[in-house]
Amino acid sequence: METTKLFTAIEQTDVYKRYGKVQRVIGIMIESQGPAANIGEVCFIYPQSSNKKAVMAEVVGFNKEKILLMPYTEVNEIGPGCLVESTKKPLKIKVGRGLIGKVVDSLGMCMDESTLPKGLTSYGTEQSPPNPMTRAPINKPIQVGVKAIDSMLTVGQGQRIGLFAGSGVGKSTLLGMIARNSTADINVIALIGERGREVRDFIDYDLGEEGLKKSIIVVATSDQPALMRLKGAYTATAISEYFRDLGYQVNLMMDSVTRVAMAQREVGLASGEPPTTKGYPPSVFAILPKLLERTGTNEHGAITAFYTVLVDGDDMNEPIADAVRGILDGHFVMDRRLAEQGQYPAINVLKSVSRTMNKIVSSDHKENTMKLRSLMATYEENNELIQIGAYKRGTDPKIDQAISFYPKIQTFLKQDVLEYYSLEESIQALKELAGGIT
């Protein structure tokens, strides 16, 4: 049997190497005459200087039988006539338990330039989302370790959440708290398009030593080519899928999906796509559901995903925010006004929704949440009258109660970066606070 397989493999082996030639470079796009290749395949471009390393590139399109390639690295050594060789394969990474505690780039290589540990498995970065009929239902809460979320916006195992915020409102800090405090087995954290300085800051301060022990971090900084930033998201998702298929409960945290969309915009426009909504080509809105639907549950395990979304000028209806909100299972809105008032994490509970919460919490928990939401909404509606002193106490009992409970609710929703609350402690604190509401 083994001999037959060996002969079959020999017969199917292509004994010729076929090369193409670089014809021109336009911006971030390389145009080559040959070789025969398909979309998504990795190619090597060999510089004419023999002491230079081959440049990895990916086939992203075609133009009148010419191949359009986009490099994973800078292309200073590429010139006319450079040889192009196709690997006939899409991008694959090495993945396994040996990666835990490591910081890797979009190609799965260690960022500290050390060698990868032995015993890793080769795994494709492009995977199909699970069949909807094989997805296990979300019926169990997962501890996030942030009191405001566990009590008022409970997250289920396998749920996908968007963290919507402007810049500097505390997204990275919140992700670090979730990574440290969550009950998930493994964290996979993708830092896409971040400043180089922020990467080390996130690892040392937001994540910390304890968080790093059960995390794999995928980094693609803002100075890297668009394809590397885009592949960072696919690599992190593939690592999460690998561990999910082994039966682990995985947290995937991606900061930020907006920068993934911006990277795809660069790729799309460079390959000749027309700009449509706010300069984004159609491919951006095609890849978002394909990427985000890969997470969640399957028959083996679950990926609970947290995607940060940058909202320009705190506009919640800009195209990417609107598209992502429609795909995910809930959204948490981080409010700059709350951050300015010193409430951290600055989650606006009234504007936030967890779509699976009602299925995974008890009726008492649900009732206590609604009591607090009702009081917060009443205070918010009458906030201007209260602030200018136009409201007279005793006019409306519900408003009076909202005013008296408002400081207690604010204190309840605040949490220091290093504070830890279990899911049970958060629910108990909610119960005690809601017990005084009539």
Coordinates of C-alpha atoms in Angstrom, one line a residue:
M1 CA 0.0 0.0 0.0
E2 CA 2.8 2.4 1.0
T3 CA 4.7 1.5 -2.1
T4 CA 1.7 2.3 -4.3
K5 CA 1.4 5.7 -2.7
L6 CA 5.1 6.3 -3.2
F7 CA 4.8 5.5 -6.9
T8 CA 1.7 7.7 -7.3
A9 CA 3.5 10.6 -5.6
I10 CA 6.5 10.1 -8.0
E11 CA 4.3 10.0 -11.0
Q12 CA 2.5 13.2 -10.0
T13 CA 5.6 15.1 -9.2
D14 CA 6.5 18.0 -11.6
V15 CA 10.2 17.6 -12.4
Y16 CA 10.4 21.0 -14.0
K17 CA 10.7 24.3 -12.2
R18 CA 8.9 27.1 -14.0
Y19 CA 9.8 30.8 -13.5
G20 CA 8.3 34.1 -14.5
K21 CA 10.0 37.5 -14.8
V22 CA 9.2 40.8 -13.1
Q23 CA 8.2 43.3 -15.7
R24 CA 7.3 46.4 -13.6
V25 CA 6.6 47.6 -10.1
I26 CA 3.8 50.1 -9.6
G27 CA 3.6 51.4 -6.0
I28 CA 3.1 48.3 -3.8
M29 CA 2.2 46.0 -6.7
I30 CA 4.6 43.8 -8.7
E31 CA 3.6 42.8 -12.2
S32 CA 5.2 39.6 -13.6
Q33 CA 5.0 37.7 -16.9
G34 CA 4.4 34.1 -15.5
P35 CA 4.7 31.7 -13.9
A36 CA 1.4 29.8 -13.9
A37 CA -0.2 30.5 -10.5
N38 CA -3.5 30.9 -8.8
I39 CA -5.0 33.6 -6.6
G40 CA -3.6 33.3 -3.0
E41 CA -0.5 31.3 -3.9
V42 CA 2.8 32.3 -2.4
C43 CA 5.7 33.1 -4.8
F44 CA 9.4 33.8 -4.3
I45 CA 11.0 36.7 -6.2
Y46 CA 14.8 36.3 -6.5
P47 CA 16.8 39.5 -6.6
Q48 CA 19.5 39.7 -9.2
S49 CA 22.1 40.1 -6.5
S50 CA 23.0 36.6 -5.4
N51 CA 23.7 37.6 -1.8
K52 CA 20.1 38.9 -1.2
K53 CA 17.3 36.8 0.2
A54 CA 14.3 35.8 -1.9
V55 CA 11.3 38.0 -1.3
M56 CA 8.0 36.3 -0.5
A57 CA 4.9 37.6 -2.3
E58 CA 1.4 36.5 -2.9
V59 CA -0.7 36.4 -6.1
V60 CA -3.5 39.0 -5.6
G61 CA -4.8 39.4 -9.2
F62 CA -4.2 39.2 -12.9
N63 CA -4.0 41.8 -15.7
K64 CA -4.1 40.5 -19.3
E65 CA -2.4 37.2 -18.4
K66 CA 0.2 39.0 -16.3
I67 CA 0.4 38.1 -12.6
L68 CA -0.1 40.8 -10.0
L69 CA 1.9 40.1 -6.8
M70 CA 2.1 41.9 -3.5
P71 CA 5.1 41.3 -1.3
Y72 CA 5.2 40.5 2.4
T73 CA 8.3 42.6 2.9
E74 CA 9.9 45.7 1.4
V75 CA 10.9 45.4 -2.2
N76 CA 14.1 47.6 -2.4
E77 CA 16.1 44.8 -4.2
I78 CA 13.5 44.0 -6.9
G79 CA 14.3 45.1 -10.5
P80 CA 13.2 44.3 -14.1
G81 CA 13.9 40.7 -15.0
C82 CA 14.0 39.2 -11.5
L83 CA 12.9 35.6 -11.5
V84 CA 9.6 34.7 -10.0
E85 CA 8.9 31.1 -8.8
S86 CA 5.5 29.8 -7.6
T87 CA 5.3 27.5 -4.6
K88 CA 1.9 26.2 -5.8
K89 CA 0.7 26.6 -2.2
P90 CA -1.1 29.2 -0.1
L91 CA 0.5 30.6 3.0
K92 CA 1.0 28.1 5.8
I93 CA 2.2 28.7 9.4
K94 CA 3.6 26.5 12.1
V95 CA 1.3 26.1 15.1
G96 CA 1.2 24.1 18.3
R97 CA 1.3 24.3 22.1
G98 CA 5.0 25.4 21.9
L99 CA 3.8 28.8 20.6
I100 CA 2.1 29.7 23.9
G101 CA 4.0 32.6 25.5
K102 CA 5.5 33.6 22.1
V103 CA 5.2 36.8 20.1
V104 CA 5.1 36.0 16.3
D105 CA 4.7 38.0 13.1
S106 CA 2.1 37.5 10.4
L107 CA 4.1 34.6 8.9
G108 CA 4.3 32.8 12.2
M109 CA 8.0 33.5 12.9
C110 CA 9.2 34.6 16.3
M111 CA 9.6 38.4 16.6
D112 CA 12.6 38.1 18.9
E113 CA 14.4 36.3 16.0
S114 CA 14.6 33.0 18.0
T115 CA 13.9 29.7 16.3
L116 CA 10.4 28.2 16.5
P117 CA 10.1 25.3 19.0
K118 CA 10.0 21.7 17.6
G119 CA 6.9 19.6 17.3
L120 CA 4.7 22.3 15.6
T121 CA 2.1 21.4 12.9
S122 CA 1.8 23.1 9.5
Y123 CA -1.5 24.8 9.2
G124 CA -3.1 27.0 6.4
T125 CA -4.1 30.6 7.2
E126 CA -7.1 30.5 4.9
Q127 CA -9.8 28.3 6.4
S128 CA -13.6 28.0 5.7
P129 CA -16.0 29.0 8.5
P130 CA -17.7 26.1 10.3
N131 CA -20.9 24.7 8.8
P132 CA -23.8 26.4 10.5
M133 CA -25.4 23.0 11.2
T134 CA -22.3 21.8 13.1
R135 CA -22.0 24.9 15.3
A136 CA -22.8 24.1 18.9
P137 CA -25.4 26.5 20.4
I138 CA -24.0 29.2 22.8
N139 CA -25.6 28.2 26.1
K140 CA -22.9 28.8 28.7
P141 CA -21.4 32.1 30.0
I142 CA -17.7 32.7 30.0
Q143 CA -16.0 34.8 32.7
V144 CA -14.4 37.9 31.3
G145 CA -13.3 39.2 34.7
V146 CA -14.6 42.7 34.1
K147 CA -17.5 43.5 36.4
A148 CA -19.4 45.7 34.1
I149 CA -19.4 43.1 31.3
D150 CA -20.0 39.9 33.4
S151 CA -22.9 41.5 35.2
M152 CA -24.6 43.8 32.7
L153 CA -23.4 42.4 29.3
T154 CA -22.7 38.7 30.0
V155 CA -20.7 37.0 27.2
G156 CA -21.3 33.4 26.1
Q157 CA -18.6 30.8 25.2
G158 CA -18.2 31.2 21.4
Q159 CA -19.8 34.7 21.2
R160 CA -18.2 37.3 18.9
I161 CA -18.1 40.9 20.4
G162 CA -17.1 44.2 18.8
L163 CA -15.5 46.8 21.1
F164 CA -16.4 50.1 19.4
A165 CA -14.3 53.2 20.5
G166 CA -12.4 56.2 19.3
S167 CA -8.6 56.4 19.9
G168 CA -7.3 56.7 23.4
V169 CA -10.5 55.5 25.3
G170 CA -8.9 52.4 26.8
K171 CA -9.5 49.5 24.3
S172 CA -6.0 48.0 24.8
T173 CA -6.3 48.2 28.5
L174 CA -9.7 46.5 28.5
L175 CA -8.3 43.7 26.2
G176 CA -5.4 43.2 28.7
M177 CA -7.9 42.9 31.6
I178 CA -9.9 40.3 29.7
A179 CA -6.8 38.3 28.8
R180 CA -5.6 38.2 32.4
N181 CA -9.0 37.6 34.1
S182 CA -10.8 35.3 31.6
T183 CA -11.4 31.6 32.3
A184 CA -10.5 30.7 28.7
D185 CA -7.7 28.1 28.2
I186 CA -5.7 30.2 25.7
N187 CA -5.6 33.8 24.5
V188 CA -4.7 34.6 20.9
I189 CA -4.0 38.3 20.6
A190 CA -3.6 40.0 17.2
L191 CA -2.1 43.5 17.3
I192 CA -2.8 44.8 13.7
G193 CA -1.5 48.2 12.5
E194 CA -0.3 49.2 16.0
R195 CA 2.5 51.6 16.7
G196 CA 5.7 49.8 17.4
R197 CA 6.0 51.4 20.9
E198 CA 2.5 50.2 21.9
V199 CA 3.3 46.5 21.2
R200 CA 5.9 46.3 24.0
D201 CA 3.7 48.5 26.3
F202 CA 0.8 46.2 25.8
I203 CA 2.8 43.1 26.6
D204 CA 4.6 44.5 29.6
Y205 CA 1.8 46.6 31.2
D206 CA -1.6 45.7 29.9
L207 CA -1.1 41.9 29.5
G208 CA 1.6 41.3 32.1
E209 CA 3.6 38.3 32.8
E210 CA 0.7 36.2 34.0
G211 CA -1.4 37.0 30.9
L212 CA 1.5 36.2 28.6
K213 CA 1.8 32.7 30.1
K214 CA -1.4 31.6 28.4
S215 CA -1.3 33.8 25.3
I216 CA 0.0 33.8 21.8
I217 CA 0.5 37.3 20.3
V218 CA 0.5 38.0 16.6
V219 CA 2.0 41.4 15.7
A220 CA 1.9 43.4 12.4
T221 CA 2.9 47.0 13.1
S222 CA 1.7 50.0 11.1
D223 CA 5.0 50.3 9.2
Q224 CA 4.7 46.9 7.6
P225 CA 3.3 46.3 4.1
A226 CA -0.5 46.1 3.7
L227 CA -0.4 42.3 3.0
M228 CA 1.5 41.6 6.3
R229 CA -1.1 43.6 8.2
L230 CA -3.9 41.7 6.5
K231 CA -2.3 38.3 7.0
G232 CA -1.8 39.1 10.7
A233 CA -5.6 38.8 11.1
Y234 CA -5.7 35.5 9.1
T235 CA -2.8 34.0 11.0
A236 CA -4.3 34.8 14.5
T237 CA -7.6 33.4 13.4
A238 CA -6.0 30.2 12.1
I239 CA -4.1 29.7 15.4
S240 CA -7.4 30.1 17.2
E241 CA -9.0 27.6 14.9
Y242 CA -6.2 25.1 15.5
F243 CA -6.7 25.1 19.3
R244 CA -10.5 25.1 19.0
D245 CA -10.3 21.9 16.9
L246 CA -8.3 20.4 19.8
G247 CA -11.2 21.1 22.1
Y248 CA -9.8 24.2 23.8
Q249 CA -11.8 27.3 24.9
V250 CA -10.0 30.1 23.1
N251 CA -10.2 33.9 23.4
L252 CA -9.3 35.7 20.2
M253 CA -8.6 39.4 20.6
M254 CA -8.0 41.5 17.5
D255 CA -7.0 45.1 17.8
S256 CA -8.2 46.3 15.4
V257 CA -10.5 45.0 12.7
T258 CA -10.6 48.6 11.2
R259 CA -6.9 48.4 10.4
V260 CA -7.5 45.0 8.7
A261 CA -10.1 46.7 6.5
M262 CA -7.7 49.5 5.8
A263 CA -5.0 47.0 4.7
Q264 CA -7.5 45.3 2.4
R265 CA -8.4 48.7 1.0
E266 CA -4.8 49.2 0.1
V267 CA -4.6 45.8 -1.6
G268 CA -7.9 46.2 -3.4
L269 CA -7.1 49.7 -4.8
A270 CA -3.6 48.7 -5.8
S271 CA -5.0 45.7 -7.8
G272 CA -7.4 47.9 -9.7
E273 CA -10.7 47.7 -7.7
P274 CA -13.0 50.8 -7.8
P275 CA -13.4 52.7 -4.6
T276 CA -17.0 52.6 -3.4
T277 CA -18.3 53.5 0.2
K278 CA -15.9 56.1 1.6
G279 CA -13.1 54.9 -0.5
Y280 CA -13.4 51.2 0.5
P281 CA -13.5 48.8 -2.5
P282 CA -16.1 46.0 -2.6
S283 CA -13.5 43.3 -1.5
V284 CA -13.4 44.9 2.0
F285 CA -17.1 44.1 2.6
A286 CA -16.6 40.7 1.1
I287 CA -13.7 39.6 3.4
L288 CA -15.1 40.9 6.7
P289 CA -17.9 38.3 7.0
K290 CA -15.5 35.5 5.8
L291 CA -13.0 36.5 8.5
L292 CA -15.4 37.1 11.4
E293 CA -17.5 34.1 10.7
R294 CA -14.5 31.8 11.1
T295 CA -14.7 32.3 14.9
G296 CA -17.4 31.1 17.3
T297 CA -18.3 27.5 18.1
N298 CA -17.9 24.3 16.2
E299 CA -18.4 20.6 17.2
H300 CA -15.0 20.5 19.1
G301 CA -14.6 23.8 21.0
A302 CA -15.3 27.5 20.9
I303 CA -13.5 30.7 20.0
T304 CA -14.9 33.7 22.0
A305 CA -13.8 36.7 19.9
F306 CA -13.3 40.4 20.8
Y307 CA -12.7 42.7 17.9
T308 CA -11.9 46.3 18.5
V309 CA -13.4 48.8 15.9
L310 CA -12.0 52.3 15.6
V311 CA -14.8 54.8 15.0
D312 CA -13.5 58.0 13.4
G313 CA -14.7 61.0 15.4
D314 CA -16.8 58.6 17.5
D315 CA -19.1 58.1 14.5
M316 CA -20.8 54.7 15.2
N317 CA -22.4 54.6 11.7
E318 CA -19.2 54.8 9.6
P319 CA -19.0 52.0 7.0
I320 CA -16.7 49.5 8.7
A321 CA -18.4 50.0 12.1
D322 CA -21.8 49.5 10.6
A323 CA -20.7 46.4 8.6
V324 CA -19.0 44.7 11.6
R325 CA -21.9 45.5 14.0
G326 CA -24.2 43.6 11.6
I327 CA -22.0 40.5 11.5
L328 CA -21.1 40.1 15.2
D329 CA -23.2 38.8 18.2
G330 CA -23.0 42.0 20.2
H331 CA -21.3 45.3 20.5
F332 CA -19.8 47.2 23.5
V333 CA -19.5 50.9 23.0
M334 CA -16.7 52.7 24.8
D335 CA -17.7 56.3 25.5
R336 CA -15.1 59.1 25.5
R337 CA -17.4 61.2 27.7
L338 CA -17.3 58.5 30.4
A339 CA -13.5 58.2 30.1
E340 CA -13.2 62.0 30.6
Q341 CA -15.3 61.6 33.8
G342 CA -12.8 59.0 35.1
Q343 CA -15.0 55.9 34.7
Y344 CA -12.9 53.0 33.6
P345 CA -13.5 50.8 31.7
A346 CA -15.5 53.4 29.9
I347 CA -18.3 51.1 28.6
N348 CA -21.6 52.8 27.9
V349 CA -23.9 50.0 29.1
L350 CA -27.0 51.6 27.6
K351 CA -25.6 51.7 24.1
S352 CA -24.1 48.2 24.4
V353 CA -25.7 44.9 23.6
S354 CA -24.9 41.2 24.2
R355 CA -27.2 39.3 21.9
T356 CA -26.8 36.0 23.6
M357 CA -27.1 37.2 27.2
N358 CA -30.8 36.4 27.6
K359 CA -30.2 32.8 26.7
I360 CA -27.3 32.2 29.1
V361 CA -28.3 34.0 32.4
S362 CA -30.9 33.2 35.0
S363 CA -34.2 35.0 35.3
D364 CA -33.1 36.8 38.5
H365 CA -29.9 38.0 36.8
K366 CA -31.9 39.3 33.8
E367 CA -34.4 41.1 36.1
N368 CA -31.6 42.7 38.1
T369 CA -29.9 43.9 34.9
M370 CA -33.2 45.4 33.7
K371 CA -33.7 47.3 37.0
L372 CA -30.3 48.9 36.7
R373 CA -30.7 49.7 32.9
S374 CA -34.1 51.3 33.6
L375 CA -32.6 53.6 36.3
M376 CA -29.6 54.5 34.1
A377 CA -32.0 55.3 31.2
T378 CA -34.2 57.5 33.4
Y379 CA -31.1 59.4 34.7
E380 CA -29.8 59.8 31.1
E381 CA -33.1 61.1 29.8
N382 CA -33.3 63.8 32.5
N383 CA -29.6 64.5 32.8
E384 CA -29.7 68.0 31.5
L385 CA -32.6 69.1 33.8
I386 CA -30.7 67.5 36.8
Q387 CA -27.4 69.1 35.9
I388 CA -28.8 72.7 35.6
G389 CA -30.9 72.3 38.7
A390 CA -34.2 72.6 36.9
Y391 CA -35.6 69.3 38.4
K392 CA -37.2 69.6 41.8
R393 CA -36.9 66.5 44.0
G394 CA -40.3 64.9 44.8
T395 CA -41.8 65.6 41.3
D396 CA -41.2 62.0 40.0
P397 CA -40.4 59.1 42.4
K398 CA -38.5 57.2 39.6
I399 CA -36.3 60.2 38.8
D400 CA -35.7 60.7 42.5
Q401 CA -34.6 57.0 42.8
A402 CA -32.4 57.4 39.7
I403 CA -30.6 60.4 41.2
S404 CA -30.0 58.7 44.5
F405 CA -28.7 55.4 42.9
Y406 CA -26.6 57.1 40.2
P407 CA -23.4 57.4 42.3
K408 CA -23.8 53.8 43.5
I409 CA -24.2 52.6 39.9
Q410 CA -21.1 54.6 38.8
T411 CA -19.0 53.0 41.6
F412 CA -20.3 49.6 40.7
L413 CA -19.3 49.9 37.0
K414 CA -15.8 51.2 37.8
Q415 CA -12.9 48.7 38.0
D416 CA -9.2 49.3 38.5
V417 CA -6.9 47.7 35.9
L418 CA -5.5 45.2 38.4
E419 CA -8.8 44.5 40.2
Y420 CA -10.2 41.0 39.7
Y421 CA -13.8 39.8 40.0
S422 CA -15.0 36.3 39.3
L423 CA -18.3 35.9 37.3
E424 CA -20.1 34.8 40.6
E425 CA -18.7 37.9 42.5
S426 CA -19.9 40.2 39.7
I427 CA -23.4 38.7 39.6
Q428 CA -23.6 38.8 43.5
A429 CA -22.6 42.5 43.5
L430 CA -25.3 43.2 40.9
K431 CA -27.9 41.4 43.0
E432 CA -27.0 43.4 46.1
L433 CA -27.2 46.7 44.3
A434 CA -30.4 45.9 42.5
G435 CA -31.9 44.6 45.8
G436 CA -32.4 48.2 47.0
I437 CA -34.3 49.3 43.8
T438 CA -38.1 49.3 44.1

